[in-house]
PDB file of C-alpha atoms and ligand atoms in Angstrom:
ATOM      1  CA  UNK A1381      19.855   2.500 -65.396  1.00  0.00           C
ATOM      2  CA  UNK A1382      18.855   5.754 -67.618  1.00  0.00           C
ATOM      3  CA  UNK A1383      21.543   5.968 -69.463  1.00  0.00           C
ATOM      4  CA  UNK A1384      23.781   9.780 -67.475  1.00  0.00           C
ATOM      5  CA  UNK A1385      25.655  10.535 -70.959  1.00  0.00           C
ATOM      6  CA  UNK A1386      25.595  14.151 -72.668  1.00  0.00           C
ATOM      7  CA  UNK A1387      25.010  12.332 -76.350  1.00  0.00           C
ATOM      8  CA  UNK A1388      28.118  10.317 -76.643  1.00  0.00           C
ATOM      9  CA  UNK A1389      27.049   6.868 -76.171  1.00  0.00           C
ATOM     10  CA  UNK A1390      25.066   5.814 -79.333  1.00  0.00           C
ATOM     11  CA  UNK A1391      21.934   5.790 -78.702  1.00  0.00           C
ATOM     12  CA  UNK A1392      22.615   8.477 -77.559  1.00  0.00           C
ATOM     13  CA  UNK A1393      24.515  10.057 -80.220  1.00  0.00           C
ATOM     14  CA  UNK A1394      21.860   9.557 -82.404  1.00  0.00           C
ATOM     15  CA  UNK A1395      19.225  11.786 -80.965  1.00  0.00           C
ATOM     16  CA  UNK A1396      19.115  15.450 -82.052  1.00  0.00           C
ATOM     17  CA  UNK A1397      19.975  18.399 -79.816  1.00  0.00           C
ATOM     18  CA  UNK A1398      17.579  20.235 -81.406  1.00  0.00           C
ATOM     19  CA  UNK A1399      14.543  19.177 -83.822  1.00  0.00           C
ATOM     20  CA  UNK A1400      12.041  21.633 -85.286  1.00  0.00           C
ATOM     21  CA  UNK A1401       9.306  19.994 -87.256  1.00  0.00           C
ATOM     22  CA  UNK A1402       6.777  22.062 -89.070  1.00  0.00           C
ATOM     23  CA  UNK A1403       7.155  24.442 -86.268  1.00  0.00           C
ATOM     24  CA  UNK A1404       4.023  27.424 -86.706  1.00  0.00           C
ATOM     25  CA  UNK A1405       4.008  30.982 -84.250  1.00  0.00           C
ATOM     26  CA  UNK A1406       2.206  33.994 -84.178  1.00  0.00           C
ATOM     27  CA  UNK A1407       2.129  36.123 -80.882  1.00  0.00           C
ATOM     28  CA  UNK A1408      -1.085  37.385 -80.122  1.00  0.00           C
ATOM     29  CA  UNK A1409      -1.605  39.699 -83.155  1.00  0.00           C
ATOM     30  CA  UNK A1410      -2.222  36.216 -85.997  1.00  0.00           C
ATOM     31  CA  UNK A1411       1.304  37.635 -87.978  1.00  0.00           C
ATOM     32  CA  UNK A1412       2.476  34.487 -88.388  1.00  0.00           C
ATOM     33  CA  UNK A1413       6.099  34.894 -87.327  1.00  0.00           C
ATOM     34  CA  UNK A1414       7.688  31.688 -88.146  1.00  0.00           C
ATOM     35  CA  UNK A1415       5.941  30.093 -90.847  1.00  0.00           C
ATOM     36  CA  UNK A1416       6.815  25.677 -91.931  1.00  0.00           C
ATOM     37  CA  UNK A1417      10.287  25.790 -89.628  1.00  0.00           C
ATOM     38  CA  UNK A1418      12.487  22.725 -89.778  1.00  0.00           C
ATOM     39  CA  UNK A1419      15.819  22.681 -87.894  1.00  0.00           C
ATOM     40  CA  UNK A1420      18.063  19.700 -87.291  1.00  0.00           C
ATOM     41  CA  UNK A1421      21.015  20.185 -84.637  1.00  0.00           C
ATOM     42  CA  UNK A1422      22.948  16.856 -83.956  1.00  0.00           C
ATOM     43  CA  UNK A1423      24.909  16.049 -81.155  1.00  0.00           C
ATOM     44  CA  UNK A1424      29.177  17.975 -82.255  1.00  0.00           C
ATOM     45  CA  UNK A1425      27.193  20.618 -84.403  1.00  0.00           C
ATOM     46  CA  UNK A1426      26.784  23.732 -83.707  1.00  0.00           C
ATOM     47  CA  UNK A1427      24.761  26.522 -85.396  1.00  0.00           C
ATOM     48  CA  UNK A1428      24.400  30.926 -85.582  1.00  0.00           C
ATOM     49  CA  UNK A1429      21.213  31.880 -86.445  1.00  0.00           C
ATOM     50  CA  UNK A1430      20.753  35.157 -88.476  1.00  0.00           C
ATOM     51  CA  UNK A1431      17.957  37.065 -90.737  1.00  0.00           C
ATOM     52  CA  UNK A1432      17.322  40.301 -90.471  1.00  0.00           C
ATOM     53  CA  UNK A1433      15.398  42.246 -87.582  1.00  0.00           C
ATOM     54  CA  UNK A1434      12.466  41.735 -87.054  1.00  0.00           C
ATOM     55  CA  UNK A1435      12.735  38.414 -89.160  1.00  0.00           C
ATOM     56  CA  UNK A1436      12.081  36.053 -85.529  1.00  0.00           C
ATOM     57  CA  UNK A1437      15.801  35.168 -84.945  1.00  0.00           C
ATOM     58  CA  UNK A1438      14.824  35.599 -81.173  1.00  0.00           C
ATOM     59  CA  UNK A1439      11.204  34.136 -82.007  1.00  0.00           C
ATOM     60  CA  UNK A1440      13.038  31.500 -82.347  1.00  0.00           C
ATOM     61  CA  UNK A1441      15.106  31.351 -79.366  1.00  0.00           C
ATOM     62  CA  UNK A1442      12.597  31.020 -76.914  1.00  0.00           C
ATOM     63  CA  UNK A1443      11.041  28.666 -79.067  1.00  0.00           C
ATOM     64  CA  UNK A1444      13.725  26.311 -77.928  1.00  0.00           C
ATOM     65  CA  UNK A1445      13.413  27.278 -74.313  1.00  0.00           C
ATOM     66  CA  UNK A1446       9.647  26.400 -74.005  1.00  0.00           C
ATOM     67  CA  UNK A1447       9.000  29.988 -73.508  1.00  0.00           C
ATOM     68  CA  UNK A1448       6.659  30.939 -76.330  1.00  0.00           C
ATOM     69  CA  UNK A1449       3.511  27.776 -77.109  1.00  0.00           C
ATOM     70  CA  UNK A1450       4.215  27.144 -80.394  1.00  0.00           C
ATOM     71  CA  UNK A1451       0.887  27.133 -82.817  1.00  0.00           C
ATOM     72  CA  UNK A1452       1.196  23.508 -84.588  1.00  0.00           C
ATOM     73  CA  UNK A1453       3.928  20.886 -85.733  1.00  0.00           C
ATOM     74  CA  UNK A1454       7.005  19.953 -83.393  1.00  0.00           C
ATOM     75  CA  UNK A1455      10.085  20.892 -81.133  1.00  0.00           C
ATOM     76  CA  UNK A1456      12.002  18.609 -79.441  1.00  0.00           C
ATOM     77  CA  UNK A1457      15.420  18.934 -77.632  1.00  0.00           C
ATOM     78  CA  UNK A1458      16.343  16.202 -76.933  1.00  0.00           C
ATOM     79  CA  UNK A1459      14.462  13.928 -77.872  1.00  0.00           C
ATOM     80  CA  UNK A1460      12.122  15.715 -75.488  1.00  0.00           C
ATOM     81  CA  UNK A1461       9.559  18.691 -75.068  1.00  0.00           C
ATOM     82  CA  UNK A1462      11.380  22.235 -74.278  1.00  0.00           C
ATOM     83  CA  UNK A1463      10.228  21.842 -70.755  1.00  0.00           C
ATOM     84  CA  UNK A1464      11.505  18.326 -69.811  1.00  0.00           C
ATOM     85  CA  UNK A1465      15.380  19.462 -71.200  1.00  0.00           C
ATOM     86  CA  UNK A1466      14.775  22.814 -69.618  1.00  0.00           C
ATOM     87  CA  UNK A1467      17.615  21.707 -67.553  1.00  0.00           C
ATOM     88  CA  UNK A1468      19.670  21.164 -70.213  1.00  0.00           C
ATOM     89  CA  UNK A1469      19.510  24.076 -71.878  1.00  0.00           C
ATOM     90  CA  UNK A1470      21.885  27.671 -70.650  1.00  0.00           C
ATOM     91  CA  UNK A1471      20.337  30.890 -72.335  1.00  0.00           C
ATOM     92  CA  UNK A1472      21.948  34.039 -72.020  1.00  0.00           C
ATOM     93  CA  UNK A1473      19.135  36.613 -73.533  1.00  0.00           C
ATOM     94  CA  UNK A1474      20.230  39.718 -75.521  1.00  0.00           C
ATOM     95  CA  UNK A1475      22.101  42.299 -73.873  1.00  0.00           C
ATOM     96  CA  UNK A1476      19.900  45.101 -73.693  1.00  0.00           C
ATOM     97  CA  UNK A1477      16.904  42.614 -71.697  1.00  0.00           C
ATOM     98  CA  UNK A1478      19.022  42.613 -69.439  1.00  0.00           C
ATOM     99  CA  UNK A1479      18.728  45.625 -66.135  1.00  0.00           C
ATOM    100  CA  UNK A1480      22.702  46.668 -65.648  1.00  0.00           C
ATOM    101  CA  UNK A1481      22.236  48.711 -63.133  1.00  0.00           C
ATOM    102  CA  UNK A1482      20.823  46.294 -60.658  1.00  0.00           C
ATOM    103  CA  UNK A1483      22.192  45.836 -57.615  1.00  0.00           C
ATOM    104  CA  UNK A1484      23.872  42.025 -57.032  1.00  0.00           C
ATOM    105  CA  UNK A1485      27.525  40.890 -57.417  1.00  0.00           C
ATOM    106  CA  UNK A1486      28.864  38.399 -60.552  1.00  0.00           C
ATOM    107  CA  UNK A1487      28.765  35.733 -57.961  1.00  0.00           C
ATOM    108  CA  UNK A1488      25.113  36.651 -56.972  1.00  0.00           C
ATOM    109  CA  UNK A1489      24.344  37.187 -61.141  1.00  0.00           C
ATOM    110  CA  UNK A1490      26.588  33.422 -61.408  1.00  0.00           C
ATOM    111  CA  UNK A1491      24.627  31.547 -59.072  1.00  0.00           C
ATOM    112  CA  UNK A1492      21.536  32.931 -60.464  1.00  0.00           C
ATOM    113  CA  UNK A1493      21.652  30.281 -63.503  1.00  0.00           C
ATOM    114  CA  UNK A1494      21.878  27.559 -60.399  1.00  0.00           C
ATOM    115  CA  UNK A1495      18.805  27.927 -59.034  1.00  0.00           C
ATOM    116  CA  UNK A1496      17.950  24.437 -60.441  1.00  0.00           C
ATOM    117  CA  UNK A1497      20.411  22.929 -58.269  1.00  0.00           C
ATOM    118  CA  UNK A1498      18.953  24.617 -54.966  1.00  0.00           C
ATOM    119  CA  UNK A1499      18.351  22.758 -51.906  1.00  0.00           C
ATOM    120  CA  UNK A1500      15.833  23.955 -49.728  1.00  0.00           C
ATOM    121  CA  UNK A1501      17.724  25.595 -48.120  1.00  0.00           C
ATOM    122  CA  UNK A1502      19.830  27.768 -50.578  1.00  0.00           C
ATOM    123  CA  UNK A1503      23.147  27.205 -52.710  1.00  0.00           C
ATOM    124  CA  UNK A1504      25.888  24.908 -51.032  1.00  0.00           C
ATOM    125  CA  UNK A1505      29.164  25.043 -51.181  1.00  0.00           C
ATOM    126  CA  UNK A1506      29.745  23.317 -54.173  1.00  0.00           C
ATOM    127  CA  UNK A1507      27.333  25.366 -55.653  1.00  0.00           C
ATOM    128  CA  UNK A1508      29.454  28.372 -55.258  1.00  0.00           C
ATOM    129  CA  UNK A1509      32.458  26.240 -56.062  1.00  0.00           C
ATOM    130  CA  UNK A1510      31.305  25.138 -58.950  1.00  0.00           C
ATOM    131  CA  UNK A1511      30.189  28.766 -60.127  1.00  0.00           C
ATOM    132  CA  UNK A1512      33.726  29.948 -58.971  1.00  0.00           C
ATOM    133  CA  UNK A1513      35.237  27.414 -61.344  1.00  0.00           C
ATOM    134  CA  UNK A1514      33.242  28.412 -64.256  1.00  0.00           C
ATOM    135  CA  UNK A1515      34.172  32.419 -63.073  1.00  0.00           C
ATOM    136  CA  UNK A1516      38.254  30.776 -63.693  1.00  0.00           C
ATOM    137  CA  UNK A1517      36.797  29.168 -66.350  1.00  0.00           C
ATOM    138  CA  UNK A1518      36.187  32.301 -68.568  1.00  0.00           C
ATOM    139  CA  UNK A1519      39.525  34.016 -67.125  1.00  0.00           C
ATOM    140  CA  UNK A1520      37.146  36.391 -64.116  1.00  0.00           C
ATOM    141  CA  UNK A1521      38.344  34.538 -60.746  1.00  0.00           C
ATOM    142  CA  UNK A1522      39.050  37.500 -59.752  1.00  0.00           C
ATOM    143  CA  UNK A1523      35.205  39.130 -60.001  1.00  0.00           C
ATOM    144  CA  UNK A1524      33.530  37.676 -58.180  1.00  0.00           C
ATOM    145  CA  UNK A1525      33.311  39.689 -55.392  1.00  0.00           C
ATOM    146  CA  UNK A1526      32.220  42.866 -58.161  1.00  0.00           C
ATOM    147  CA  UNK A1527      29.151  44.302 -58.545  1.00  0.00           C
ATOM    148  CA  UNK A1528      27.961  44.175 -62.142  1.00  0.00           C
ATOM    149  CA  UNK A1529      26.762  47.375 -62.658  1.00  0.00           C
ATOM    150  CA  UNK A1530      30.912  48.142 -63.492  1.00  0.00           C
ATOM    151  CA  UNK A1531      31.689  46.263 -65.208  1.00  0.00           C
ATOM    152  CA  UNK A1532      32.588  47.866 -68.552  1.00  0.00           C
ATOM    153  CA  UNK A1533      31.104  45.083 -71.509  1.00  0.00           C
ATOM    154  CA  UNK A1534      32.918  42.658 -72.259  1.00  0.00           C
ATOM    155  CA  UNK A1535      33.403  41.668 -68.316  1.00  0.00           C
ATOM    156  CA  UNK A1536      29.520  41.740 -68.528  1.00  0.00           C
ATOM    157  CA  UNK A1537      29.465  38.937 -71.244  1.00  0.00           C
ATOM    158  CA  UNK A1538      31.444  36.775 -69.867  1.00  0.00           C
ATOM    159  CA  UNK A1539      29.847  36.960 -66.306  1.00  0.00           C
ATOM    160  CA  UNK A1540      26.894  36.539 -68.798  1.00  0.00           C
ATOM    161  CA  UNK A1541      27.843  33.169 -69.422  1.00  0.00           C
ATOM    162  CA  UNK A1542      28.738  31.977 -67.260  1.00  0.00           C
ATOM    163  CA  UNK A1543      25.571  32.076 -65.584  1.00  0.00           C
ATOM    164  CA  UNK A1544      24.274  30.393 -68.219  1.00  0.00           C
ATOM    165  CA  UNK A1545      27.239  27.573 -67.822  1.00  0.00           C
ATOM    166  CA  UNK A1546      26.234  27.485 -64.185  1.00  0.00           C
ATOM    167  CA  UNK A1547      23.801  25.500 -64.726  1.00  0.00           C
ATOM    168  CA  UNK A1548      25.775  22.594 -66.410  1.00  0.00           C
ATOM    169  CA  UNK A1549      23.955  22.641 -69.650  1.00  0.00           C
ATOM    170  CA  UNK A1550      24.910  20.153 -73.039  1.00  0.00           C
ATOM    171  CA  UNK A1551      22.952  22.523 -74.819  1.00  0.00           C
ATOM    172  CA  UNK A1552      24.301  26.438 -75.286  1.00  0.00           C
ATOM    173  CA  UNK A1553      21.003  29.292 -76.187  1.00  0.00           C
ATOM    174  CA  UNK A1554      23.305  33.311 -77.201  1.00  0.00           C
ATOM    175  CA  UNK A1555      21.230  35.540 -77.909  1.00  0.00           C
ATOM    176  CA  UNK A1556      24.083  38.532 -79.201  1.00  0.00           C
ATOM    177  CA  UNK A1557      26.728  37.018 -77.526  1.00  0.00           C
ATOM    178  CA  UNK A1558      29.176  40.179 -79.507  1.00  0.00           C
ATOM    179  CA  UNK A1559      26.795  42.744 -79.239  1.00  0.00           C
ATOM    180  CA  UNK A1560      27.418  45.739 -77.006  1.00  0.00           C
ATOM    181  CA  UNK A1561      31.536  44.705 -76.354  1.00  0.00           C
ATOM    182  CA  UNK A1562      34.399  45.645 -77.938  1.00  0.00           C
ATOM    183  CA  UNK A1563      36.343  43.522 -81.595  1.00  0.00           C
ATOM    184  CA  UNK A1564      39.131  42.879 -78.931  1.00  0.00           C
ATOM    185  CA  UNK A1565      36.027  41.540 -75.866  1.00  0.00           C
ATOM    186  CA  UNK A1566      35.288  39.710 -78.943  1.00  0.00           C
ATOM    187  CA  UNK A1567      38.489  38.649 -79.433  1.00  0.00           C
ATOM    188  CA  UNK A1568      38.147  36.723 -76.545  1.00  0.00           C
ATOM    189  CA  UNK A1569      34.928  35.638 -76.690  1.00  0.00           C
ATOM    190  CA  UNK A1570      35.822  33.114 -79.950  1.00  0.00           C
ATOM    191  CA  UNK A1571      37.681  31.477 -78.479  1.00  0.00           C
ATOM    192  CA  UNK A1572      36.340  31.068 -74.764  1.00  0.00           C
ATOM    193  CA  UNK A1573      32.873  29.864 -76.750  1.00  0.00           C
ATOM    194  CA  UNK A1574      35.667  27.485 -79.082  1.00  0.00           C
ATOM    195  CA  UNK A1575      35.903  25.754 -76.371  1.00  0.00           C
ATOM    196  CA  UNK A1576      32.958  25.679 -75.105  1.00  0.00           C
ATOM    197  CA  UNK A1577      31.791  24.017 -78.425  1.00  0.00           C
ATOM    198  CA  UNK A1578      34.079  20.947 -77.866  1.00  0.00           C
ATOM    199  CA  UNK A1579      31.831  19.509 -75.349  1.00  0.00           C
ATOM    200  CA  UNK A1580      27.960  20.714 -76.249  1.00  0.00           C
ATOM    201  CA  UNK A1581      25.587  22.299 -78.298  1.00  0.00           C
ATOM    202  CA  UNK A1582      26.142  26.331 -79.036  1.00  0.00           C
ATOM    203  CA  UNK A1583      23.609  28.137 -80.714  1.00  0.00           C
ATOM    204  CA  UNK A1584      24.073  31.755 -81.668  1.00  0.00           C
ATOM    205  CA  UNK A1585      21.714  34.411 -82.305  1.00  0.00           C
ATOM    206  CA  UNK A1586      24.860  36.958 -84.564  1.00  0.00           C
ATOM    207  CA  UNK A1587      25.219  39.719 -86.523  1.00  0.00           C
ATOM    208  CA  UNK A1588      28.185  39.240 -86.631  1.00  0.00           C
ATOM    209  CA  UNK A1589      28.574  37.271 -89.914  1.00  0.00           C
ATOM    210  CA  UNK A1590      32.348  37.274 -89.269  1.00  0.00           C
ATOM    211  CA  UNK A1591      31.158  34.674 -86.208  1.00  0.00           C
ATOM    212  CA  UNK A1592      29.390  33.238 -88.043  1.00  0.00           C
ATOM    213  CA  UNK A1593      31.572  32.509 -90.781  1.00  0.00           C
ATOM    214  CA  UNK A1594      34.389  31.429 -88.089  1.00  0.00           C
ATOM    215  CA  UNK A1595      31.889  28.951 -85.627  1.00  0.00           C
ATOM    216  CA  UNK A1596      29.288  27.362 -86.754  1.00  0.00           C
ATOM    217  CA  UNK A1597      28.666  24.041 -88.150  1.00  0.00           C
ATOM    218  CA  UNK A1598      24.926  25.043 -89.317  1.00  0.00           C
ATOM    219  CA  UNK A1599      23.762  28.788 -90.284  1.00  0.00           C
ATOM    220  CA  UNK A1600      20.448  29.246 -89.808  1.00  0.00           C
ATOM    221  CA  UNK A1601      19.399  31.709 -92.272  1.00  0.00           C
ATOM    222  CA  UNK A1602      15.750  33.007 -90.440  1.00  0.00           C
ATOM    223  CA  UNK A1603      13.025  34.992 -92.229  1.00  0.00           C
ATOM    224  CA  UNK A1604      10.124  33.520 -91.501  1.00  0.00           C
ATOM    225  CA  UNK A1605      11.331  31.249 -92.842  1.00  0.00           C
ATOM    226  CA  UNK A1606      14.302  29.170 -91.807  1.00  0.00           C
ATOM    227  CA  UNK A1607      16.516  28.020 -93.968  1.00  0.00           C
ATOM    228  CA  UNK A1608      19.418  26.140 -93.388  1.00  0.00           C
ATOM    229  CA  UNK A1609      23.204  26.976 -95.144  1.00  0.00           C
ATOM    230  CA  UNK A1610      26.030  25.238 -94.637  1.00  0.00           C
ATOM    231  CA  UNK A1611      29.330  26.753 -94.286  1.00  0.00           C
ATOM    232  CA  UNK A1612      30.860  25.462 -97.957  1.00  0.00           C
ATOM    233  CA  UNK A1613      28.473  27.544 -98.984  1.00  0.00           C
ATOM    234  CA  UNK A1614      29.412  30.400 -97.112  1.00  0.00           C
ATOM    235  CA  UNK A1615      32.578  31.925 -98.376  1.00  0.00           C
ATOM    236  CA  UNK A1616      35.017  34.990 -97.073  1.00  0.00           C
ATOM    237  CA  UNK A1617      33.373  36.720-100.297  1.00  0.00           C
ATOM    238  CA  UNK A1618      29.878  36.171 -99.915  1.00  0.00           C
ATOM    239  CA  UNK A1619      29.638  37.156 -96.129  1.00  0.00           C
ATOM    240  CA  UNK A1620      31.621  40.465 -96.493  1.00  0.00           C
ATOM    241  CA  UNK A1621      28.960  41.518 -98.880  1.00  0.00           C
ATOM    242  CA  UNK A1622      26.154  40.384 -96.932  1.00  0.00           C
ATOM    243  CA  UNK A1623      28.572  42.326 -94.240  1.00  0.00           C
ATOM    244  CA  UNK A1624      28.046  45.329 -96.413  1.00  0.00           C
ATOM    245  CA  UNK A1625      24.990  45.231 -98.092  1.00  0.00           C
ATOM    246  CA  UNK A1626      21.780  42.328 -97.581  1.00  0.00           C
ATOM    247  CA  UNK A1627      21.837  38.934 -96.846  1.00  0.00           C
ATOM    248  CA  UNK A1628      20.115  38.394 -99.891  1.00  0.00           C
ATOM    249  CA  UNK A1629      24.022  37.839-101.625  1.00  0.00           C
ATOM    250  CA  UNK A1630      23.724  34.337 -99.363  1.00  0.00           C
ATOM    251  CA  UNK A1631      24.189  31.803-102.855  1.00  0.00           C
ATOM    252  CA  UNK A1632      20.637  30.308-102.731  1.00  0.00           C
ATOM    253  CA  UNK A1633      20.774  27.857-105.192  1.00  0.00           C
ATOM    254  CA  UNK A1634      17.403  26.225-104.106  1.00  0.00           C
ATOM    255  CA  UNK A1635      14.674  28.218-103.227  1.00  0.00           C
ATOM    256  CA  UNK A1636      15.720  30.064-100.754  1.00  0.00           C
ATOM    257  CA  UNK A1637      12.957  31.908 -98.507  1.00  0.00           C
ATOM    258  CA  UNK A1638      15.696  34.417 -96.715  1.00  0.00           C
ATOM    259  CA  UNK A1639      14.281  37.933 -98.582  1.00  0.00           C
ATOM    260  CA  UNK A1640      16.913  40.053 -96.791  1.00  0.00           C
ATOM    261  CA  UNK A1641      17.397  42.042 -99.454  1.00  0.00           C
ATOM    262  CA  UNK A1642      16.722  45.538 -97.237  1.00  0.00           C
ATOM    263  CA  UNK A1643      17.091  44.317 -93.819  1.00  0.00           C
ATOM    264  CA  UNK A1644      19.756  45.190 -91.971  1.00  0.00           C
ATOM    265  CA  UNK A1645      22.162  42.781 -90.151  1.00  0.00           C
TER     266      UNK A1645
HETATM  267  P1  LIG B1219      14.377  38.956 -84.187  1.00  0.00           P
HETATM  268  O1  LIG B1219      15.071  38.756 -83.377  1.00  0.00           O
HETATM  269  O2  LIG B1219      15.427  39.138 -85.547  1.00  0.00           O
HETATM  270  O3  LIG B1219      14.735  40.695 -84.673  1.00  0.00           O
HETATM  271  P2  LIG B1219      12.102  38.374 -83.114  1.00  0.00           P
HETATM  272  O4  LIG B1219      11.957  37.456 -83.171  1.00  0.00           O
HETATM  273  O5  LIG B1219      12.635  39.642 -81.667  1.00  0.00           O
HETATM  274  O6  LIG B1219      13.194  38.862 -83.918  1.00  0.00           O
HETATM  275  O7  LIG B1219      10.648  40.036 -83.749  1.00  0.00           O
HETATM  276  C1  LIG B1219      10.130  39.126 -84.495  1.00  0.00           C
HETATM  277  C2  LIG B1219       8.957  39.069 -84.366  1.00  0.00           C
HETATM  278  O8  LIG B1219       7.661  39.148 -84.167  1.00  0.00           O
HETATM  279  C3  LIG B1219       8.615  40.828 -85.542  1.00  0.00           C
HETATM  280  O9  LIG B1219       7.568  41.177 -86.009  1.00  0.00           O
HETATM  281  C4  LIG B1219       8.595  41.992 -83.167  1.00  0.00           C
HETATM  282  O10 LIG B1219       7.873  42.432 -83.907  1.00  0.00           O
HETATM  283  C5  LIG B1219       7.434  40.818 -83.021  1.00  0.00           C
HETATM  284  N1  LIG B1219       8.026  40.287 -81.535  1.00  0.00           N
HETATM  285  C6  LIG B1219       8.249  40.600 -81.113  1.00  0.00           C
HETATM  286  N2  LIG B1219       8.143  40.258 -79.977  1.00  0.00           N
HETATM  287  C7  LIG B1219       6.791  40.480 -80.152  1.00  0.00           C
HETATM  288  C8  LIG B1219       5.659  40.400 -78.488  1.00  0.00           C
HETATM  289  N3  LIG B1219       5.828  39.913 -77.208  1.00  0.00           N
HETATM  290  N4  LIG B1219       4.502  40.449 -79.158  1.00  0.00           N
HETATM  291  C9  LIG B1219       4.071  41.053 -80.311  1.00  0.00           C
HETATM  292  N5  LIG B1219       5.322  39.703 -81.481  1.00  0.00           N
HETATM  293  C10 LIG B1219       6.291  40.336 -80.692  1.00  0.00           C
END
C-alpha cells in the first residue's frame, strides 16, 4: 500500500517539497524571464519570494503551479511534475487578478477550491462541511452566505485563503497576500499564516519586508536569477534599509545577481 502521509514519514521527509534545477523560462517574445534557477524547499521549511517589479516572482509561482512550460531544466513538486502534484497545491492569485464584483457567495468562492474533489453529482455534503470548517478556522464562518463583492479587503483575502485551503493542500502558494489590506488586517493575516505553516509548506510573494523577516525560513530573491538567503543574512536593519531603499542592500557576501537597485519592492 502506498504511503499517504504529507511528508512526515522518513521516506517522504527527505523528498523536497519544491525542487528546481537549472530552470530557464521565456514568454513568447523570447526574452529570458527566469535564468538557470535552482531552488530547494524541504518539508518543514517555508519561503518568501522577493524582488523588484518585473523580476519574475509571479512567473516563478506559475512555473511551480505548472501553468507555464519551462524551456529547460526540471521542476519537481513533492518529487513529481507540477501537473501530477497539482492536487497537493493551493494557490492564491494576486488580488487584482480577480473580478471582485463577480456575483458569487463566499461559500461558492471557497468551493471553487474544492473542484478537484467534486463528484459527477456536484459537491457532497462533506465538501460543504469542509469548506465551513476552513471558514471557521479563518474566523469568518459568519460570512458564508455573504456576497464576495460586499466584503472588505481583509475579509476577501481570508476568503481567498479559504479557497486555497479547501483543496486540502500540502503546499500553499500565495501571491502578494498582504496587498490591499490595512495594517490591522495584515497582522491577523500573519497569525493565520503562522498557524498554517505548522502543517504545510507556505510560499509567499511579498513586498512587505516585515512579513519576510518574521515568517520565513528562506528568502528567495528573484530577478531573472534566483538567489536564496537565510533569514540570518537578513537583519532588521537590512530589512529597514531595503524597505526604504532597494534590494541591493541585502548583505550579499557571495555572487548574488539580484541587482535590484532602483527596483521598487
Ligand atoms: P513580478 O511578479 O516579479 O513583478 P512577473 O513575473 O509578473 O514579475 O514578470 C516578469 C517579466 O515577464 C516582466 O518583464 C513582465 O513584463 C513579463 N511578463 C509577465 N507576464 C507576461 C506574459 N504573459 N507575456 C509576456 N511577458 C510577460
